[in-house]
Amino acid sequence: MLTTKKLSKASPLSELKRSRFEKYSVILSKAKEVRLVDLKSNPGLFNPQAFPSGRLIYHFSDHNDDSETLFLHDFEPFRKTFLVVGIMQWTDRLTDDKVRESRNNLKKLFPNVVSHFIIAFDAPSSATTKVDGVHLINQDKSNLVTAVCEISSRFLAEFSTYASSYQHVTLRSPGSIIGSKRPTPGLSLMAKQRRRISGSFDLNVEKSKKYKTKGRRLKLYANFYLLAGNLRNSLSNFCEAIFYLKSVNDYLWLASALDGLSTCILLLARVDTAFQLPGFVSTLLDSNSSNGRDSVLMSPFSSPASSPRPSLQLPVSISSSIQASSSVQLSPLPLSSIWEMIHRIFAKTFEFYQSTFLQGEDCVPLIVFCECNLRFIGLFTSVCIERELNRSVINHTVYGTCLSRKRIPEDIGDFDHVEFSGIFSQIFSDRFEELSTEQKCTIYDFMISTCDKLRLFRKKSLLVNGFIQLMLSTGLENYRYIYTNAELREVLDSHCQVYGINAAEFPSFRNEPNVLQKKMLFEVFEFCQQVSFLEGVVKYGSILLADFPTLLTDGEQQTIYKGVREDMSKTEAKDIRYWDQQVLQNIEFRNESNDYLVQNELSDALITVRNPFAFDIEISGLQVCSADDTFSLTTQLNSRRQNLISIQYNVPILLRPRTTVSVPIFLVPDSSGKLNLVGIMASICGCDTQLFKTMDDQSNEDDNAGNRMKCKSISLKNTLDVVKQPMSKTRVWSVNVIYEQPLLKLVEVKLSNKWILLLEGECKKFDITLKNYSHVEINNMVSTFIDSTIEPLNQLLTNKNLSPNEVYEIEYYLIKKKPFQILNKKEMQYIKGNNSFNLAMEIWGKRGVKEAKLILEYSHKRKEDTFNEYDFTRSITIPVNVSVYPSVELVGCDIIPLSSRTKVSTNNHGDCWTYLEKMTSQSYKMSDFCLLALDFLNSWTEEMEVTVQCLLTGSTNADFQEQNGPIVPLPEDSFNMRLNLRSKKSVRVLIPIKRMDFTEEMLNQRIPSLRNKQFIYDSRTPLAEQVFIKHAFWYRDELLKRIRACWKIPDKVENSVYAGRFGTIDLRSIRFSSKMVSILEVEKIGLNIQLLDTQEKEIDSDAVQLNTFYTLRVILKNRNDTAVFGMLRHLPVCRGSGTPLEKKVLFNGVLQKSIGKELKPGESRQFDLGIVFLEKGEYEWGALFDEMEKISGKMAIKDQHLQREQLKVKVC
Amino acid sequence: MSYYFSIIGNNDAPLYELEIGTYHQSGDGTPHLPKEIHQLEQFIVNSSLDILQDIQFKNNAIFTKNLDNFYGYQIFSYLTQGNAKFIILTDLKSHDESLRQFLIEINELYVKTLLNPFYTVNNPITSSGFDTRVRLLARKYL
């Protein structure tokens, strides 16, 4: 309560530092209350002994605003500064002269102030001064209270002198001093009022003037007494003033007197002093406002009717009543009655003040009216908080001590809203604009805290908003220094909270932002900028950018961004979050068809980020984050210039306004296992580095449905509750990381000119040097060879009409006959880290090869690994440049039979005949062999030496066909020949082949598939052809197991760089016809015819005699696995004449007959037929065996076996 | 005389706003709100909810006149069944009945808007048809 305080001012002297001045001010303010009983008496008006229980209460201030309120000093003297205390620090150099000079300066500086004193702090106890009005305070401050008492005593004496100067002054209303701005009501209204006054109570003008003057003076003195602590005199003066002022309807001063009376009553209650108001005051207060003016005019008088001239008796009655009340021993009123009384007094005060609004000069100054309202509302609020007027309310009002609680209890918010609203509207009326900015600020300040105490948060926010508007419109930045950052933060945060924005937490809110919130935040942001509350600029700007991008215009966004960026670096605020939490849109791996990464290796990824704002954003320190902290991950930017890999570190990514950009990066996982990526860490636009996640699209809808606001929810509390709910699920990118893998590089291919020239069939060895550049060993390596023939061959294989033997042939070339061979295959299975390795290679000159590649697929595999479900391999391709030239080619083949009668001519001296002679000289017959005729063509430019070797039986070596070079060692019974073949010449080579005797079972085996393809039953090819194909295949297979041909460029060839080179001739182009097969095979049923004489001696068939008895013996041999049964038929043919055979040959028996018992496997049987030739000529005697089922009566022929060599007989 | 009319959702968010002047007394419907009121009108309306939320549980009236007062501007309110609020801020005195009629008819429009399957409660009302009808009603009553 301002009126209770003795306004005093503390000023620094002698260049005292600000901090020290503030320290002394605090010390001094502790002694702000002085009891009058402690003061020295003085003979003046304000003798403290007159009311010993009174107190002087100082209101220390370090600034002087007297000039602003000068016109109010007569009306409300408590606004004046009465006392100035100069504060200085004691030093040894401080002499009396200096102190005196300081005091004089103080007087010059504040000439209108009643008393001037100097207090020197930190003086030693021995220090003294003789200068009047100077007090020395010891370092222990023990004499501070004494000094203040002395000052107070002295002040009261001087104040008495000051007050006495008002004895004869005519007091004027403030409006008449400054000139009223309010419209003066018309004369008619004034006259009406006068008329009404005069109608009720007749006072002549002179008396009225006298009463008015007296009343005003009494009111002024009452204020003086109040200031001097003499409450009793103050009360009586106020009451007396009320009487006089009421009687002349001087409403302005009357209201002021009532205002002062309320203060006086409160202070009396504080000092527990009993009092009694005169009857007319009570009557005045009791009168209701509707007929107030008329009734209160009479109310001071107990009975107007009983006293026709009561006015003459008034002073006596008032004085006596007050005197009586003071002399009679009364008990103090209960506080509840005091509050009721004060309440009524204020109601009257406002009523009277309002009635002055149209009274021109006597109109109440707006600041007076507002402050009166503020005083009441302050007390009203305190009473509402405490639920009653009690000691703590009084102490809070007088001393500013704390109440038992900060705000009105939430459950008891039922104070009189209407009354508050009425006072509120009185303060913030349409005249509010007339107040000065400082006054407005003070009112805003007070009302904001009041609304906060009363939990009228929206109202408070309205005032905060008005205050912000005021600050923005007037540029009153200095006002900001009254508040600390923490206070500003609290006020603004609670301001935001009223509008559903939880500024202190993140996220601030989740509901749809609305224009009101945006407008409010934008104003708060601008306010923070204006008052340089940097933390606020960043905070509220961030909320705007984060939650209101759709409501902000581009210009606003850019303004806010600029402001936030500028202040971000200046403020110490931490945890500045970037405004778009959905900046990360996607993480995409760019592995080609692989869904895993490799430990410690770069893998390509794309991060899609967006910029929804109207300004550029920069992303720096981009790091991809895994869910597991132990799974560390390195992120590097890929600048991708012209498709070159280029790694960049710490280069910010710039995103243009409203764009979505895919940023190429490299990820390097530092360990292996399951990697779960949850988002990216980045610092965007200078904000703190934070983790950005992406919402999982699928889970969003459910959450939204749950969070939808219900109609019945009526408060913003629900909005804030929603904010506290956890966010919906975030997306996780899972990828497997396999453990570290080796890296192999090609060091060198050891070839001259890096090119190989090969003749067809030639083999060459060379080395390839590789190095494992990683520290991880290679323990798994697979080699693949690719040459230019593979593709056409594969193409051929797709033809489904190929016969199985052709398929086998292609497969053979693809799988068995590879162009490369690694000679040290076992060694290459294990290559240690950082080691070099030599690969010994052999390359074979395959026809048609133009280019060849060696592909090595390698990896590191762990035995204990259960995770590696991905068969990771890395491959290295080693190209080998090859040219293959044709050498000796096989251009044709045939098989020529040999019969048992074949004779080697003396002209035939070839190796073949020599070999045959050699073999027939052993136990072999000529008919056991046949001749394989191979036509070789030398396609090379130089003479070639061709060697052909043939084993007697097929080699048991499985790799025989794949091997190159001559057969080593060559068995004794093998055929071997050599010949020279000139360039571009062909030659036919005859090779004796022992005929092959295979069982049906073996010949009917399926043709194998080297690719392990499933057997498909062939229904299109005729069965007989299928049988032939199989037979031909197995015979050819056997043949290729026996025979091998090689070429060599003889050393003797002059001037040849190729001399000495050798190779193998590819014989796989041999194909069998059915005739060739039949020549090659040994018949299953052997039919041999012999012509015997009567002594059973075989005779020469060229010298058979006429009319001589011979025996024709057929020897039947069963070479099958099963017993056979059938008919033997003789087929005699006579060449030449047309005479029937019956007339040329006589035979004893039948030409066709059953063989009788079945012929068991391996068994031979003879069938003799006696014959006589009757005519000369040449005969051919053949035999046929019809194989039949051994079922009686069934004559179906199962198979026919023809005799291979017919008996040729020449009868002479 | 000028009016500021606002529909406040049950989450205190403004759903619709209109600043309009009177059509009576030779007015042409142009609002003449002072600058400070224009700046603060949304906040004044919002602050009146403190009192409205207190008194709405104390009496049955859905129309409240002189709910609050700020800078000499009166506030009138109308509560809907869904707890949305229609608030009028005006410098007009003693024109209660026509304001009440205006707000009753606005309520009908608002209910029709709620019936729109494409409108969700508490979303801003952006329909130009709604705006036109409100202006017509303002012309009739204000």
Tab-separated table of N, CA and C in Angstrom, chain A residues 413-415 417 421 424-425 428-430 432-433 444 455-463 465-466 469 495 498-499 511-512 514-517 519-520 523 708-716 719, chain B residues 8-14 17 35-51 53-58 66-73 82-83 85 120-124:
chain	number	residue	atom	x	y	z
A	413	GLY	N	-11.969	-21.983	-7.000
A	413	GLY	CA	-11.849	-20.831	-7.905
A	413	GLY	C	-13.125	-20.035	-8.005
A	414	ASP	N	-13.929	-20.111	-6.945
A	414	ASP	CA	-15.249	-19.490	-7.081
A	414	ASP	C	-15.301	-18.097	-6.466
A	415	PHE	N	-14.283	-17.312	-6.674
A	415	PHE	CA	-14.359	-15.929	-6.184
A	415	PHE	C	-15.330	-15.150	-7.074
A	417	HIS	N	-16.311	-13.440	-9.714
A	417	HIS	CA	-15.797	-13.056	-11.028
A	417	HIS	C	-16.361	-11.737	-11.492
A	421	SER	N	-14.306	-8.698	-12.635
A	421	SER	CA	-14.472	-8.248	-14.013
A	421	SER	C	-14.815	-6.771	-14.055
A	424	PHE	N	-11.704	-4.879	-13.316
A	424	PHE	CA	-10.831	-5.049	-14.478
A	424	PHE	C	-11.240	-4.099	-15.610
A	425	SER	N	-12.546	-4.052	-15.827
A	425	SER	CA	-13.001	-3.189	-16.924
A	425	SER	C	-12.852	-1.712	-16.556
A	428	PHE	N	-9.059	-1.215	-17.368
A	428	PHE	CA	-8.842	-1.253	-18.817
A	428	PHE	C	-10.087	-0.720	-19.532
A	429	SER	N	-10.377	0.510	-19.229
A	429	SER	CA	-11.530	1.137	-19.864
A	429	SER	C	-11.070	1.821	-21.148
A	430	ASP	N	-11.994	2.483	-21.761
A	430	ASP	CA	-11.622	3.170	-22.993
A	430	ASP	C	-10.685	4.342	-22.738
A	432	PHE	N	-7.984	4.023	-20.936
A	432	PHE	CA	-6.665	3.449	-20.608
A	432	PHE	C	-5.559	4.018	-21.490
A	433	GLU	N	-5.935	4.344	-22.696
A	433	GLU	CA	-4.942	4.857	-23.648
A	433	GLU	C	-4.361	6.190	-23.208
A	444	TYR	N	0.025	-3.086	-16.239
A	444	TYR	CA	0.103	-4.418	-16.845
A	444	TYR	C	0.829	-5.369	-15.911
A	455	ARG	N	-5.708	-17.375	-11.036
A	455	ARG	CA	-5.834	-18.434	-12.043
A	455	ARG	C	-6.700	-18.013	-13.234
A	456	LEU	N	-6.673	-16.753	-13.521
A	456	LEU	CA	-7.348	-16.293	-14.743
A	456	LEU	C	-6.281	-16.236	-15.838
A	457	PHE	N	-5.914	-17.408	-16.274
A	457	PHE	CA	-4.729	-17.478	-17.128
A	457	PHE	C	-4.965	-16.872	-18.503
A	458	ARG	N	-6.171	-17.036	-19.009
A	458	ARG	CA	-6.418	-16.448	-20.328
A	458	ARG	C	-6.389	-14.930	-20.248
A	459	LYS	N	-6.941	-14.441	-19.145
A	459	LYS	CA	-6.948	-12.987	-18.957
A	459	LYS	C	-5.497	-12.506	-18.815
A	460	LYS	N	-4.764	-13.267	-18.072
A	460	LYS	CA	-3.359	-12.919	-17.895
A	460	LYS	C	-2.657	-12.874	-19.254
A	461	SER	N	-2.973	-13.864	-20.071
A	461	SER	CA	-2.333	-13.895	-21.379
A	461	SER	C	-2.751	-12.718	-22.234
A	462	LEU	N	-4.001	-12.323	-22.085
A	462	LEU	CA	-4.458	-11.145	-22.818
A	462	LEU	C	-3.621	-9.936	-22.414
A	463	LEU	N	-3.368	-9.845	-21.092
A	463	LEU	CA	-2.592	-8.695	-20.611
A	463	LEU	C	-1.138	-8.793	-21.060
A	465	ASN	N	-0.213	-10.122	-23.668
A	465	ASN	CA	-0.248	-9.750	-25.073
A	465	ASN	C	-0.324	-8.240	-25.253
A	466	GLY	N	-1.189	-7.633	-24.440
A	466	GLY	CA	-1.290	-6.175	-24.500
A	466	GLY	C	0.030	-5.535	-24.136
A	469	GLN	N	2.348	-5.917	-26.970
A	469	GLN	CA	1.978	-4.928	-28.000
A	469	GLN	C	2.498	-3.547	-27.631
A	495	HIS	N	2.463	-17.997	-20.625
A	495	HIS	CA	1.624	-17.321	-21.621
A	495	HIS	C	1.311	-18.277	-22.771
A	498	VAL	N	-1.174	-21.149	-21.944
A	498	VAL	CA	-2.593	-20.802	-21.970
A	498	VAL	C	-3.193	-21.092	-23.342
A	499	TYR	N	-2.390	-20.929	-24.347
A	499	TYR	CA	-2.901	-21.150	-25.704
A	499	TYR	C	-2.602	-22.567	-26.194
A	511	ASN	N	-1.756	-31.079	-31.714
A	511	ASN	CA	-2.988	-30.797	-32.452
A	511	ASN	C	-2.710	-29.887	-33.627
A	512	GLU	N	-3.726	-29.699	-34.413
A	512	GLU	CA	-3.580	-28.774	-35.531
A	512	GLU	C	-3.317	-27.374	-34.986
A	514	ASN	N	-3.469	-23.406	-34.733
A	514	ASN	CA	-4.483	-22.479	-35.212
A	514	ASN	C	-3.902	-21.060	-35.281
A	515	VAL	N	-4.664	-20.208	-35.904
A	515	VAL	CA	-4.150	-18.864	-36.190
A	515	VAL	C	-3.901	-18.061	-34.927
A	516	LEU	N	-4.700	-18.357	-33.901
A	516	LEU	CA	-4.523	-17.619	-32.643
A	516	LEU	C	-3.157	-17.930	-32.045
A	517	GLN	N	-2.844	-19.204	-32.036
A	517	GLN	CA	-1.542	-19.612	-31.493
A	517	GLN	C	-0.412	-19.005	-32.311
A	519	LYS	N	-0.463	-16.289	-34.113
A	519	LYS	CA	-0.388	-14.844	-33.907
A	519	LYS	C	0.302	-14.537	-32.580
A	520	MET	N	-0.104	-15.298	-31.568
A	520	MET	CA	0.474	-15.083	-30.251
A	520	MET	C	1.977	-15.360	-30.265
A	523	GLU	N	3.970	-12.731	-32.035
A	523	GLU	CA	4.140	-11.514	-31.244
A	523	GLU	C	5.178	-11.727	-30.143
A	708	ARG	N	-7.911	-38.570	-31.332
A	708	ARG	CA	-8.859	-37.564	-31.781
A	708	ARG	C	-9.618	-36.995	-30.585
A	709	MET	N	-9.749	-35.710	-30.600
A	709	MET	CA	-10.366	-35.046	-29.463
A	709	MET	C	-11.858	-35.366	-29.407
A	710	LYS	N	-12.316	-35.564	-28.216
A	710	LYS	CA	-13.743	-35.785	-28.032
A	710	LYS	C	-14.438	-34.438	-27.870
A	711	CYS	N	-15.712	-34.429	-28.256
A	711	CYS	CA	-16.467	-33.181	-28.196
A	711	CYS	C	-16.591	-32.683	-26.769
A	712	LYS	N	-16.653	-33.627	-25.828
A	712	LYS	CA	-16.954	-33.193	-24.474
A	712	LYS	C	-15.753	-32.539	-23.797
A	713	SER	N	-14.569	-32.718	-24.336
A	713	SER	CA	-13.415	-32.112	-23.675
A	713	SER	C	-13.495	-30.606	-23.838
A	714	ILE	N	-13.354	-29.931	-22.748
A	714	ILE	CA	-13.627	-28.497	-22.820
A	714	ILE	C	-12.391	-27.670	-22.556
A	715	SER	N	-11.312	-28.259	-22.226
A	715	SER	CA	-10.198	-27.389	-21.889
A	715	SER	C	-8.954	-27.760	-22.684
A	716	LEU	N	-8.022	-26.874	-22.602
A	716	LEU	CA	-6.765	-27.100	-23.312
A	716	LEU	C	-5.903	-28.136	-22.627
A	719	THR	N	-5.412	-30.995	-24.679
A	719	THR	CA	-4.458	-30.782	-25.770
A	719	THR	C	-3.061	-31.066	-25.283
B	8	ILE	N	-15.458	-20.372	-31.542
B	8	ILE	CA	-14.347	-21.017	-30.838
B	8	ILE	C	-14.698	-22.486	-30.643
B	9	GLY	N	-13.810	-23.354	-31.020
B	9	GLY	CA	-14.052	-24.787	-30.860
B	9	GLY	C	-13.906	-25.196	-29.411
B	10	ASN	N	-14.249	-26.441	-29.135
B	10	ASN	CA	-14.145	-26.850	-27.725
B	10	ASN	C	-12.714	-27.074	-27.277
B	11	ASN	N	-11.774	-26.918	-28.176
B	11	ASN	CA	-10.367	-26.939	-27.762
B	11	ASN	C	-9.793	-25.524	-27.760
B	12	ASP	N	-10.659	-24.542	-27.724
B	12	ASP	CA	-10.289	-23.120	-27.652
B	12	ASP	C	-9.656	-22.581	-28.922
B	13	ALA	N	-9.683	-23.359	-29.978
B	13	ALA	CA	-9.091	-22.866	-31.225
B	13	ALA	C	-10.141	-22.086	-32.008
B	14	PRO	N	-9.772	-20.970	-32.568
B	14	PRO	CA	-10.747	-20.231	-33.376
B	14	PRO	C	-11.045	-20.990	-34.666
B	17	GLU	N	-13.704	-16.566	-38.103
B	17	GLU	CA	-13.589	-15.184	-37.628
B	17	GLU	C	-14.224	-14.258	-38.648
B	35	LYS	N	-7.052	0.283	-33.909
B	35	LYS	CA	-5.909	-0.585	-34.211
B	35	LYS	C	-5.603	-1.543	-33.052
B	36	GLU	N	-5.634	-0.995	-31.830
B	36	GLU	CA	-5.270	-1.846	-30.701
B	36	GLU	C	-6.292	-2.965	-30.491
B	37	ILE	N	-7.554	-2.667	-30.772
B	37	ILE	CA	-8.577	-3.712	-30.650
B	37	ILE	C	-8.399	-4.728	-31.776
B	38	HIS	N	-8.109	-4.212	-32.953
B	38	HIS	CA	-7.913	-5.116	-34.088
B	38	HIS	C	-6.772	-6.097	-33.810
B	39	GLN	N	-5.742	-5.584	-33.160
B	39	GLN	CA	-4.592	-6.453	-32.877
B	39	GLN	C	-4.921	-7.485	-31.797
B	40	LEU	N	-5.754	-7.045	-30.866
B	40	LEU	CA	-5.960	-7.892	-29.687
B	40	LEU	C	-7.269	-8.661	-29.712
B	41	GLU	N	-8.092	-8.459	-30.743
B	41	GLU	CA	-9.461	-8.982	-30.695
B	41	GLU	C	-9.506	-10.492	-30.438
B	42	GLN	N	-8.626	-11.220	-31.076
B	42	GLN	CA	-8.640	-12.671	-30.866
B	42	GLN	C	-8.297	-13.022	-29.421
B	43	PHE	N	-7.387	-12.253	-28.873
B	43	PHE	CA	-6.956	-12.542	-27.503
B	43	PHE	C	-8.007	-12.101	-26.489
B	44	ILE	N	-8.693	-11.006	-26.804
B	44	ILE	CA	-9.753	-10.546	-25.898
B	44	ILE	C	-10.848	-11.602	-25.835
B	45	VAL	N	-11.201	-12.094	-27.009
B	45	VAL	CA	-12.242	-13.124	-27.074
B	45	VAL	C	-11.782	-14.361	-26.324
B	46	ASN	N	-10.556	-14.722	-26.522
B	46	ASN	CA	-10.021	-15.900	-25.846
B	46	ASN	C	-10.027	-15.713	-24.331
B	47	SER	N	-9.674	-14.496	-23.883
B	47	SER	CA	-9.584	-14.279	-22.433
B	47	SER	C	-10.964	-14.324	-21.783
B	48	SER	N	-11.993	-14.027	-22.566
B	48	SER	CA	-13.327	-14.048	-21.974
B	48	SER	C	-13.772	-15.474	-21.652
B	49	LEU	N	-13.076	-16.452	-22.217
B	49	LEU	CA	-13.457	-17.847	-21.955
B	49	LEU	C	-13.245	-18.211	-20.490
B	50	ASP	N	-12.323	-17.511	-19.819
B	50	ASP	CA	-12.110	-17.748	-18.385
B	50	ASP	C	-13.421	-17.596	-17.635
B	51	ILE	N	-14.078	-16.506	-17.913
B	51	ILE	CA	-15.320	-16.219	-17.192
B	51	ILE	C	-16.441	-17.103	-17.726
B	53	GLN	N	-16.320	-20.060	-18.989
B	53	GLN	CA	-16.224	-21.432	-18.499
B	53	GLN	C	-16.604	-21.526	-17.029
B	54	ASP	N	-16.511	-20.413	-16.337
B	54	ASP	CA	-16.926	-20.413	-14.941
B	54	ASP	C	-18.444	-20.336	-14.843
B	55	ILE	N	-19.020	-19.444	-15.615
B	55	ILE	CA	-20.467	-19.246	-15.437
B	55	ILE	C	-21.307	-20.252	-16.198
B	56	GLN	N	-20.736	-20.959	-17.132
B	56	GLN	CA	-21.572	-21.890	-17.902
B	56	GLN	C	-22.050	-23.061	-17.042
B	57	PHE	N	-21.364	-23.285	-15.944
B	57	PHE	CA	-21.810	-24.346	-15.046
B	57	PHE	C	-22.632	-23.792	-13.885
B	58	LYS	N	-22.832	-22.493	-13.880
B	58	LYS	CA	-23.582	-21.898	-12.781
B	58	LYS	C	-25.003	-21.544	-13.185
B	66	ASN	N	-22.850	-9.021	-22.029
B	66	ASN	CA	-21.849	-8.325	-21.207
B	66	ASN	C	-20.987	-9.313	-20.428
B	67	LEU	N	-20.539	-10.295	-21.124
B	67	LEU	CA	-19.716	-11.313	-20.466
B	67	LEU	C	-18.425	-10.703	-19.939
B	68	ASP	N	-17.871	-9.820	-20.695
B	68	ASP	CA	-16.590	-9.232	-20.305
B	68	ASP	C	-16.509	-7.860	-20.970
B	69	ASN	N	-15.507	-7.145	-20.568
B	69	ASN	CA	-15.387	-5.780	-21.062
B	69	ASN	C	-13.904	-5.449	-21.140
B	70	PHE	N	-13.524	-4.937	-22.250
B	70	PHE	CA	-12.103	-4.582	-22.369
B	70	PHE	C	-11.988	-3.390	-23.294
B	71	TYR	N	-11.297	-2.359	-22.820
B	71	TYR	CA	-11.152	-1.126	-23.591
B	71	TYR	C	-12.511	-0.588	-24.018
B	72	GLY	N	-13.501	-0.857	-23.225
B	72	GLY	CA	-14.835	-0.351	-23.530
B	72	GLY	C	-15.593	-1.217	-24.520
B	73	TYR	N	-15.036	-2.333	-24.902
B	73	TYR	CA	-15.726	-3.227	-25.835
B	73	TYR	C	-16.372	-4.368	-25.050
B	82	GLY	N	-22.476	-28.581	-28.288
B	82	GLY	CA	-21.186	-29.285	-28.382
B	82	GLY	C	-20.075	-28.517	-27.705
B	83	ASN	N	-20.436	-27.508	-26.935
B	83	ASN	CA	-19.489	-26.673	-26.197
B	83	ASN	C	-18.603	-25.820	-27.089
B	85	LYS	N	-18.224	-22.180	-28.866
B	85	LYS	CA	-18.698	-20.879	-28.395
B	85	LYS	C	-18.736	-19.903	-29.557
B	120	THR	N	-14.690	-32.103	-39.949
B	120	THR	CA	-14.396	-32.714	-38.655
B	120	THR	C	-14.510	-31.640	-37.591
B	121	VAL	N	-15.064	-32.028	-36.479
B	121	VAL	CA	-15.271	-31.053	-35.415
B	121	VAL	C	-13.932	-30.435	-35.018
B	122	ASN	N	-13.980	-29.145	-34.759
B	122	ASN	CA	-12.818	-28.344	-34.354
B	122	ASN	C	-11.850	-28.016	-35.488
B	123	ASN	N	-12.231	-28.368	-36.691
B	123	ASN	CA	-11.421	-27.900	-37.821
B	123	ASN	C	-11.866	-26.497	-38.206
B	124	PRO	N	-10.983	-25.690	-38.711
B	124	PRO	CA	-11.403	-24.363	-39.153
B	124	PRO	C	-12.483	-24.474	-40.237
